[in-house]
Amino acid sequence: MKLPKNYEPGEYEENIYDLWEKEQAFTPTSRGSEESFCIVMPPPNANANLHIGYELTAALEDITARYQRMQGKATLLLPGADHAGFETQSVYEKHLAKKGKSRFDFDREELYQQIWDFVALNRGNFEKQVRAMGVSADWSRYTFTLDDKIVNRAYATFKKMWDEGLIYRGERLVNYCTFHGTGFADIEVQHEEVKGNIWSIRYPLTDGSGEVVVATTRPETLLGDVAVAVHPDDSRYTDIIGKTVKLPLTNREIPILADDFVDKEFGTGAVKITPAHDPNDFEVGERHDLPKITVIGHDGKLNHNAPEKYQGLAVQDARKAVIASLREQGLLVDVKEHVHNVGHCYKCGTVIEPLLMKQWFVDMKPLAKRAIEALEANKIVFYPSTKKEQLVRYLEGLRDWNISRQIAWGIPIPAFVNAENDEDWVFDTRVDQESIEIDGKTYHRDPDVFDTWFSSSSWPYATLGDTDSEDFKKFYPTSLMETGGEILYPWVSRMIMLGLYVTGEVPFREVYIHGYVMAEDGSKMSKSLGNVVDPLPVIKKYGSDALRMGIISGRSAAVNRGYDERRVEEARNFCNKLWNVARFIEGQLDSENEGTSEKTIADEWILGRLSLESKAISEHLENYRFSEGYETLYHLVWDDVADWYVEASKVSLNQEVLSQVLQTILKLAHPFAPFVTETIWQTVSKDNSLLITSLWPAPISYDSKKAAEFEQIKGIVTEVRRIKTQLKMARGGELIFTNSPLLQEYGALVATLARLSGVTEKEDERGIALSQSSENCSLVIDQKVTDDFKKQGTERVKSLEQQIEGLNKRLSNKSYVEKAPKELVDESKNQLEELQTELKTLHDQLASL
């Protein structure tokens, strides 16, 4: 089989992937190394097609896996999908809404089954997309977060925590979305700056001796107030601490107490305490043993604990009604505009209500303490390193974790309550039953499911099986967790805490955080804005390899960058260049002209370049500098191999070195561009091997002296090409020299590379001197071209002198140097230096004519 003239990705990619799977190339197998390497892929939500952001994730993980596999390590890239509890149910509810239905039209079991069928369809689409991206995942180990091994691990962890007192059931404030009807963990609440007001309200002292003015941003919750708090050191209120006030709009009296949490500078320095509707107030209530009065129900309306005239009103309507009543009774002092952060549901935008609920909570302090110790001991390396400190600070402020969710889709909490005693709970995994009998007592199942982050926190080890399984022993702790910064806190932190708690070890040795793939204009991609990029059409247009390389180009860890299709197009051109290089070499290897058996200076030079750049690419990939690795590869193939070595080999070729060059660049390029490299390998390889399972290039020996000689040749040719370009000469011209052993030996090579009519040793002619060369040589051209060059050169000299004069004036301006941005001043200095160098070179060339 010969390589066709053009590379058409669509004709090869599917067949190449099928070949890899047929040959079990993704199965982790050691090839000369005792080490293993494992990436457990973050599971994408199984509720929609993948977008361009996941292409970045897939590319970074697969580049790493392919590189490590070629190091001879038993490499496992383990794929999966996430049931994504609340996320998926909310997506499905939108699907139902389009049909004029809602979740309330079905019982729990019916809704669960419908969502299961919905997810099953999307899971198939997901696998197809990941294959199209060329991900070398071991599909035999594919895991879904509702698979038995994940569910069983969640249950075992829940039971262990229950037995050890780390999980408790308590009535605490929960972040509640009244639209979706479920609670959230703190980390899931989306805080947004909102323009609101601060209302100052009179609370009359019960003894009639005066009043306390209280400032609040939520006047409707005063109906659930149980105290007024002031700072113990606030001299304005020292005399009234311990007294009571009449709670406006109610018949209740509430005490005035002192607490350090009060900010004396906020509002009036006196604040209302509503433990059932504010997290800080809840803590104050616990410290002072205050009652908790809930006035807002789970439907977002005021309930029976509020005065009758406000019952049934939605929060915003109740606020208006309360303010109107306060104004009527002369209790409203003033209103001031105020900007503050308000928690919202990240799916529907509903303002989150802190509501009292009995839920399952995890005591996070001991878990966070152990995680912090591991992080500070550098047991996990972060890219970028700043993420470690960010994570430590997050863990230090962590509050107890609510793991109960009031939805149908997810892993049922394995807890049952005694029908006659709501304090009597038992652990039991018979969650398929609504009720069970134990010792003659009836227990009802908790209707809630686990927070998705609870079950997915076991992902790095639960995917590998039991702790005594071969996979667990071989691959745990895993090598790398590659993921986005948005889930550093909700997921990465919990994987570390749960990994240490369950296994005694950190779940991964390294964490790489990638940035967002933004829209081309720099805005965040959003389905509602219609700027989300589907990777499949891009793959169809340019090929998978081009998208992989295009999307990593110019990116650094944790830095957001816009999607730029031009980079994908450049990567497609790189694939074509690689293809054309392979076609040339294939033709030479198949020709009867075996060339020379001796290595030329071009051979020694390219072997040196391959040796140096192979090491550089390895260092980049070892340190997850993906863009830098790709750039190094790009210039190695495009500049060194295609522009120089291929051209030089046309003068004198060595089939053995040509073959070595092709094999080496294919191996170096394979992690970045797996499809085109494997396609070429399968076409030109003589041994039916697979490139994906070949070993990374070993160190290459070469003659450094001869390689340096070729560098000299490159310098001469480069300057000749530049001069001829200025003169608009495609061919022709003669290079003359005196006393140059280098040009005596390699004149024919220089003539070919520079497209000269000849390279000759002469002493009686002068041409355009080559100022960049250490050799005594110059370029002789015919009189007409010389005259044109003199004319153009003279005009260029005038232009350069004017530009240099302008830059000198700018840089001599003290105000500019001191006040302009430093980078702008540096740019001017660099520009001046470049123009001065060009002017000197041009003067020398004109003088030499």
JSON list of N, CA and C in Angstrom, two decimals, residues 277-321:
[
{"chain": "A", "resi": 277, "resn": "HIS", "atom": "N", "xyz": [-33.68, 30.78, 59.39]},
{"chain": "A", "resi": 277, "resn": "HIS", "atom": "CA", "xyz": [-33.57, 31.30, 58.02]},
{"chain": "A", "resi": 277, "resn": "HIS", "atom": "C", "xyz": [-32.25, 32.00, 57.71]},
{"chain": "A", "resi": 278, "resn": "ASP", "atom": "N", "xyz": [-31.25, 31.84, 58.57]},
{"chain": "A", "resi": 278, "resn": "ASP", "atom": "CA", "xyz": [-29.95, 32.44, 58.29]},
{"chain": "A", "resi": 278, "resn": "ASP", "atom": "C", "xyz": [-28.86, 31.61, 58.96]},
{"chain": "A", "resi": 279, "resn": "PRO", "atom": "N", "xyz": [-27.81, 31.22, 58.21]},
{"chain": "A", "resi": 279, "resn": "PRO", "atom": "CA", "xyz": [-26.77, 30.36, 58.77]},
{"chain": "A", "resi": 279, "resn": "PRO", "atom": "C", "xyz": [-26.06, 30.97, 59.98]},
{"chain": "A", "resi": 280, "resn": "ASN", "atom": "N", "xyz": [-25.72, 32.26, 59.92]},
{"chain": "A", "resi": 280, "resn": "ASN", "atom": "CA", "xyz": [-25.07, 32.89, 61.07]},
{"chain": "A", "resi": 280, "resn": "ASN", "atom": "C", "xyz": [-26.00, 32.95, 62.27]},
{"chain": "A", "resi": 281, "resn": "ASP", "atom": "N", "xyz": [-27.27, 33.27, 61.99]},
{"chain": "A", "resi": 281, "resn": "ASP", "atom": "CA", "xyz": [-28.25, 33.32, 63.08]},
{"chain": "A", "resi": 281, "resn": "ASP", "atom": "C", "xyz": [-28.44, 31.93, 63.69]},
{"chain": "A", "resi": 282, "resn": "PHE", "atom": "N", "xyz": [-28.35, 30.91, 62.87]},
{"chain": "A", "resi": 282, "resn": "PHE", "atom": "CA", "xyz": [-28.48, 29.53, 63.38]},
{"chain": "A", "resi": 282, "resn": "PHE", "atom": "C", "xyz": [-27.39, 29.26, 64.41]},
{"chain": "A", "resi": 283, "resn": "GLU", "atom": "N", "xyz": [-26.16, 29.68, 64.10]},
{"chain": "A", "resi": 283, "resn": "GLU", "atom": "CA", "xyz": [-25.05, 29.45, 65.03]},
{"chain": "A", "resi": 283, "resn": "GLU", "atom": "C", "xyz": [-25.26, 30.25, 66.32]},
{"chain": "A", "resi": 284, "resn": "VAL", "atom": "N", "xyz": [-25.75, 31.47, 66.19]},
{"chain": "A", "resi": 284, "resn": "VAL", "atom": "CA", "xyz": [-26.05, 32.28, 67.39]},
{"chain": "A", "resi": 284, "resn": "VAL", "atom": "C", "xyz": [-27.12, 31.57, 68.22]},
{"chain": "A", "resi": 285, "resn": "GLY", "atom": "N", "xyz": [-28.13, 31.06, 67.53]},
{"chain": "A", "resi": 285, "resn": "GLY", "atom": "CA", "xyz": [-29.19, 30.35, 68.24]},
{"chain": "A", "resi": 285, "resn": "GLY", "atom": "C", "xyz": [-28.69, 29.14, 68.98]},
{"chain": "A", "resi": 286, "resn": "GLU", "atom": "N", "xyz": [-27.74, 28.41, 68.38]},
{"chain": "A", "resi": 286, "resn": "GLU", "atom": "CA", "xyz": [-27.17, 27.23, 69.06]},
{"chain": "A", "resi": 286, "resn": "GLU", "atom": "C", "xyz": [-26.40, 27.66, 70.30]},
{"chain": "A", "resi": 287, "resn": "ARG", "atom": "N", "xyz": [-25.66, 28.76, 70.19]},
{"chain": "A", "resi": 287, "resn": "ARG", "atom": "CA", "xyz": [-24.85, 29.22, 71.33]},
{"chain": "A", "resi": 287, "resn": "ARG", "atom": "C", "xyz": [-25.72, 29.69, 72.49]},
{"chain": "A", "resi": 288, "resn": "HIS", "atom": "N", "xyz": [-26.88, 30.27, 72.14]},
{"chain": "A", "resi": 288, "resn": "HIS", "atom": "CA", "xyz": [-27.73, 30.87, 73.20]},
{"chain": "A", "resi": 288, "resn": "HIS", "atom": "C", "xyz": [-28.99, 30.06, 73.46]},
{"chain": "A", "resi": 289, "resn": "ASP", "atom": "N", "xyz": [-29.05, 28.87, 72.90]},
{"chain": "A", "resi": 289, "resn": "ASP", "atom": "CA", "xyz": [-30.18, 27.97, 73.12]},
{"chain": "A", "resi": 289, "resn": "ASP", "atom": "C", "xyz": [-31.52, 28.65, 72.80]},
{"chain": "A", "resi": 290, "resn": "LEU", "atom": "N", "xyz": [-31.59, 29.24, 71.62]},
{"chain": "A", "resi": 290, "resn": "LEU", "atom": "CA", "xyz": [-32.78, 29.95, 71.19]},
{"chain": "A", "resi": 290, "resn": "LEU", "atom": "C", "xyz": [-33.71, 29.03, 70.41]},
{"chain": "A", "resi": 291, "resn": "PRO", "atom": "N", "xyz": [-35.00, 29.29, 70.41]},
{"chain": "A", "resi": 291, "resn": "PRO", "atom": "CA", "xyz": [-35.92, 28.48, 69.60]},
{"chain": "A", "resi": 291, "resn": "PRO", "atom": "C", "xyz": [-35.72, 28.78, 68.11]},
{"chain": "A", "resi": 292, "resn": "LYS", "atom": "N", "xyz": [-36.22, 27.89, 67.27]},
{"chain": "A", "resi": 292, "resn": "LYS", "atom": "CA", "xyz": [-36.11, 28.06, 65.81]},
{"chain": "A", "resi": 292, "resn": "LYS", "atom": "C", "xyz": [-37.53, 28.08, 65.25]},
{"chain": "A", "resi": 293, "resn": "ILE", "atom": "N", "xyz": [-37.92, 29.21, 64.70]},
{"chain": "A", "resi": 293, "resn": "ILE", "atom": "CA", "xyz": [-39.28, 29.36, 64.17]},
{"chain": "A", "resi": 293, "resn": "ILE", "atom": "C", "xyz": [-39.21, 29.51, 62.66]},
{"chain": "A", "resi": 294, "resn": "THR", "atom": "N", "xyz": [-39.71, 28.51, 61.95]},
{"chain": "A", "resi": 294, "resn": "THR", "atom": "CA", "xyz": [-39.72, 28.54, 60.49]},
{"chain": "A", "resi": 294, "resn": "THR", "atom": "C", "xyz": [-40.96, 29.24, 60.00]},
{"chain": "A", "resi": 295, "resn": "VAL", "atom": "N", "xyz": [-40.78, 30.31, 59.19]},
{"chain": "A", "resi": 295, "resn": "VAL", "atom": "CA", "xyz": [-41.94, 31.03, 58.66]},
{"chain": "A", "resi": 295, "resn": "VAL", "atom": "C", "xyz": [-42.03, 30.92, 57.14]},
{"chain": "A", "resi": 296, "resn": "ILE", "atom": "N", "xyz": [-40.99, 30.37, 56.50]},
{"chain": "A", "resi": 296, "resn": "ILE", "atom": "CA", "xyz": [-41.03, 30.14, 55.04]},
{"chain": "A", "resi": 296, "resn": "ILE", "atom": "C", "xyz": [-41.01, 28.64, 54.81]},
{"chain": "A", "resi": 297, "resn": "GLY", "atom": "N", "xyz": [-41.99, 28.14, 54.06]},
{"chain": "A", "resi": 297, "resn": "GLY", "atom": "CA", "xyz": [-42.08, 26.71, 53.82]},
{"chain": "A", "resi": 297, "resn": "GLY", "atom": "C", "xyz": [-41.26, 26.28, 52.61]},
{"chain": "A", "resi": 298, "resn": "HIS", "atom": "N", "xyz": [-41.26, 24.96, 52.35]},
{"chain": "A", "resi": 298, "resn": "HIS", "atom": "CA", "xyz": [-40.49, 24.41, 51.23]},
{"chain": "A", "resi": 298, "resn": "HIS", "atom": "C", "xyz": [-41.09, 24.78, 49.88]},
{"chain": "A", "resi": 299, "resn": "ASP", "atom": "N", "xyz": [-42.29, 25.34, 49.91]},
{"chain": "A", "resi": 299, "resn": "ASP", "atom": "CA", "xyz": [-42.89, 25.81, 48.65]},
{"chain": "A", "resi": 299, "resn": "ASP", "atom": "C", "xyz": [-42.55, 27.27, 48.37]},
{"chain": "A", "resi": 300, "resn": "GLY", "atom": "N", "xyz": [-41.71, 27.88, 49.24]},
{"chain": "A", "resi": 300, "resn": "GLY", "atom": "CA", "xyz": [-41.31, 29.27, 49.03]},
{"chain": "A", "resi": 300, "resn": "GLY", "atom": "C", "xyz": [-42.35, 30.27, 49.47]},
{"chain": "A", "resi": 301, "resn": "LYS", "atom": "N", "xyz": [-43.32, 29.82, 50.27]},
{"chain": "A", "resi": 301, "resn": "LYS", "atom": "CA", "xyz": [-44.38, 30.72, 50.73]},
{"chain": "A", "resi": 301, "resn": "LYS", "atom": "C", "xyz": [-44.39, 30.75, 52.26]},
{"chain": "A", "resi": 302, "resn": "LEU", "atom": "N", "xyz": [-44.93, 31.85, 52.80]},
{"chain": "A", "resi": 302, "resn": "LEU", "atom": "CA", "xyz": [-44.99, 31.95, 54.25]},
{"chain": "A", "resi": 302, "resn": "LEU", "atom": "C", "xyz": [-46.02, 30.97, 54.79]},
{"chain": "A", "resi": 303, "resn": "ASN", "atom": "N", "xyz": [-45.67, 30.32, 55.90]},
{"chain": "A", "resi": 303, "resn": "ASN", "atom": "CA", "xyz": [-46.49, 29.23, 56.43]},
{"chain": "A", "resi": 303, "resn": "ASN", "atom": "C", "xyz": [-47.32, 29.67, 57.65]},
{"chain": "A", "resi": 304, "resn": "HIS", "atom": "N", "xyz": [-47.83, 28.68, 58.36]},
{"chain": "A", "resi": 304, "resn": "HIS", "atom": "CA", "xyz": [-48.75, 28.95, 59.46]},
{"chain": "A", "resi": 304, "resn": "HIS", "atom": "C", "xyz": [-48.09, 29.62, 60.66]},
{"chain": "A", "resi": 305, "resn": "ASN", "atom": "N", "xyz": [-46.76, 29.63, 60.72]},
{"chain": "A", "resi": 305, "resn": "ASN", "atom": "CA", "xyz": [-46.09, 30.29, 61.84]},
{"chain": "A", "resi": 305, "resn": "ASN", "atom": "C", "xyz": [-46.06, 31.82, 61.68]},
{"chain": "A", "resi": 306, "resn": "ALA", "atom": "N", "xyz": [-46.41, 32.29, 60.50]},
{"chain": "A", "resi": 306, "resn": "ALA", "atom": "CA", "xyz": [-46.49, 33.74, 60.27]},
{"chain": "A", "resi": 306, "resn": "ALA", "atom": "C", "xyz": [-47.91, 34.21, 60.62]},
{"chain": "A", "resi": 307, "resn": "PRO", "atom": "N", "xyz": [-48.07, 35.49, 60.93]},
{"chain": "A", "resi": 307, "resn": "PRO", "atom": "CA", "xyz": [-49.42, 36.00, 61.16]},
{"chain": "A", "resi": 307, "resn": "PRO", "atom": "C", "xyz": [-50.31, 35.70, 59.95]},
{"chain": "A", "resi": 308, "resn": "GLU", "atom": "N", "xyz": [-51.57, 35.52, 60.20]},
{"chain": "A", "resi": 308, "resn": "GLU", "atom": "CA", "xyz": [-52.51, 35.04, 59.17]},
{"chain": "A", "resi": 308, "resn": "GLU", "atom": "C", "xyz": [-52.50, 35.89, 57.91]},
{"chain": "A", "resi": 309, "resn": "LYS", "atom": "N", "xyz": [-52.37, 37.21, 58.03]},
{"chain": "A", "resi": 309, "resn": "LYS", "atom": "CA", "xyz": [-52.46, 38.07, 56.84]},
{"chain": "A", "resi": 309, "resn": "LYS", "atom": "C", "xyz": [-51.31, 37.85, 55.86]},
{"chain": "A", "resi": 310, "resn": "TYR", "atom": "N", "xyz": [-50.20, 37.22, 56.33]},
{"chain": "A", "resi": 310, "resn": "TYR", "atom": "CA", "xyz": [-49.05, 36.99, 55.44]},
{"chain": "A", "resi": 310, "resn": "TYR", "atom": "C", "xyz": [-48.96, 35.54, 54.96]},
{"chain": "A", "resi": 311, "resn": "GLN", "atom": "N", "xyz": [-49.74, 34.68, 55.52]},
{"chain": "A", "resi": 311, "resn": "GLN", "atom": "CA", "xyz": [-49.65, 33.25, 55.17]},
{"chain": "A", "resi": 311, "resn": "GLN", "atom": "C", "xyz": [-50.01, 33.04, 53.70]},
{"chain": "A", "resi": 312, "resn": "GLY", "atom": "N", "xyz": [-49.24, 32.17, 53.03]},
{"chain": "A", "resi": 312, "resn": "GLY", "atom": "CA", "xyz": [-49.50, 31.84, 51.63]},
{"chain": "A", "resi": 312, "resn": "GLY", "atom": "C", "xyz": [-48.86, 32.78, 50.63]},
{"chain": "A", "resi": 313, "resn": "LEU", "atom": "N", "xyz": [-48.24, 33.86, 51.12]},
{"chain": "A", "resi": 313, "resn": "LEU", "atom": "CA", "xyz": [-47.57, 34.79, 50.22]},
{"chain": "A", "resi": 313, "resn": "LEU", "atom": "C", "xyz": [-46.18, 34.28, 49.85]},
{"chain": "A", "resi": 314, "resn": "ALA", "atom": "N", "xyz": [-45.81, 34.43, 48.57]},
{"chain": "A", "resi": 314, "resn": "ALA", "atom": "CA", "xyz": [-44.45, 34.12, 48.14]},
{"chain": "A", "resi": 314, "resn": "ALA", "atom": "C", "xyz": [-43.51, 35.12, 48.79]},
{"chain": "A", "resi": 315, "resn": "VAL", "atom": "N", "xyz": [-42.23, 34.77, 48.88]},
{"chain": "A", "resi": 315, "resn": "VAL", "atom": "CA", "xyz": [-41.28, 35.58, 49.64]},
{"chain": "A", "resi": 315, "resn": "VAL", "atom": "C", "xyz": [-41.29, 37.05, 49.22]},
{"chain": "A", "resi": 316, "resn": "GLN", "atom": "N", "xyz": [-41.18, 37.30, 47.92]},
{"chain": "A", "resi": 316, "resn": "GLN", "atom": "CA", "xyz": [-41.12, 38.70, 47.47]},
{"chain": "A", "resi": 316, "resn": "GLN", "atom": "C", "xyz": [-42.41, 39.46, 47.78]},
{"chain": "A", "resi": 317, "resn": "ASP", "atom": "N", "xyz": [-43.55, 38.77, 47.64]},
{"chain": "A", "resi": 317, "resn": "ASP", "atom": "CA", "xyz": [-44.84, 39.41, 47.96]},
{"chain": "A", "resi": 317, "resn": "ASP", "atom": "C", "xyz": [-44.94, 39.66, 49.47]},
{"chain": "A", "resi": 318, "resn": "ALA", "atom": "N", "xyz": [-44.44, 38.70, 50.24]},
{"chain": "A", "resi": 318, "resn": "ALA", "atom": "CA", "xyz": [-44.47, 38.87, 51.70]},
{"chain": "A", "resi": 318, "resn": "ALA", "atom": "C", "xyz": [-43.59, 40.05, 52.12]},
{"chain": "A", "resi": 319, "resn": "ARG", "atom": "N", "xyz": [-42.45, 40.20, 51.45]},
{"chain": "A", "resi": 319, "resn": "ARG", "atom": "CA", "xyz": [-41.56, 41.33, 51.76]},
{"chain": "A", "resi": 319, "resn": "ARG", "atom": "C", "xyz": [-42.29, 42.66, 51.56]},
{"chain": "A", "resi": 320, "resn": "LYS", "atom": "N", "xyz": [-42.97, 42.77, 50.44]},
{"chain": "A", "resi": 320, "resn": "LYS", "atom": "CA", "xyz": [-43.71, 44.02, 50.16]},
{"chain": "A", "resi": 320, "resn": "LYS", "atom": "C", "xyz": [-44.79, 44.26, 51.20]},
{"chain": "A", "resi": 321, "resn": "ALA", "atom": "N", "xyz": [-45.48, 43.18, 51.58]},
{"chain": "A", "resi": 321, "resn": "ALA", "atom": "CA", "xyz": [-46.57, 43.32, 52.54]},
{"chain": "A", "resi": 321, "resn": "ALA", "atom": "C", "xyz": [-46.03, 43.71, 53.92]}
]
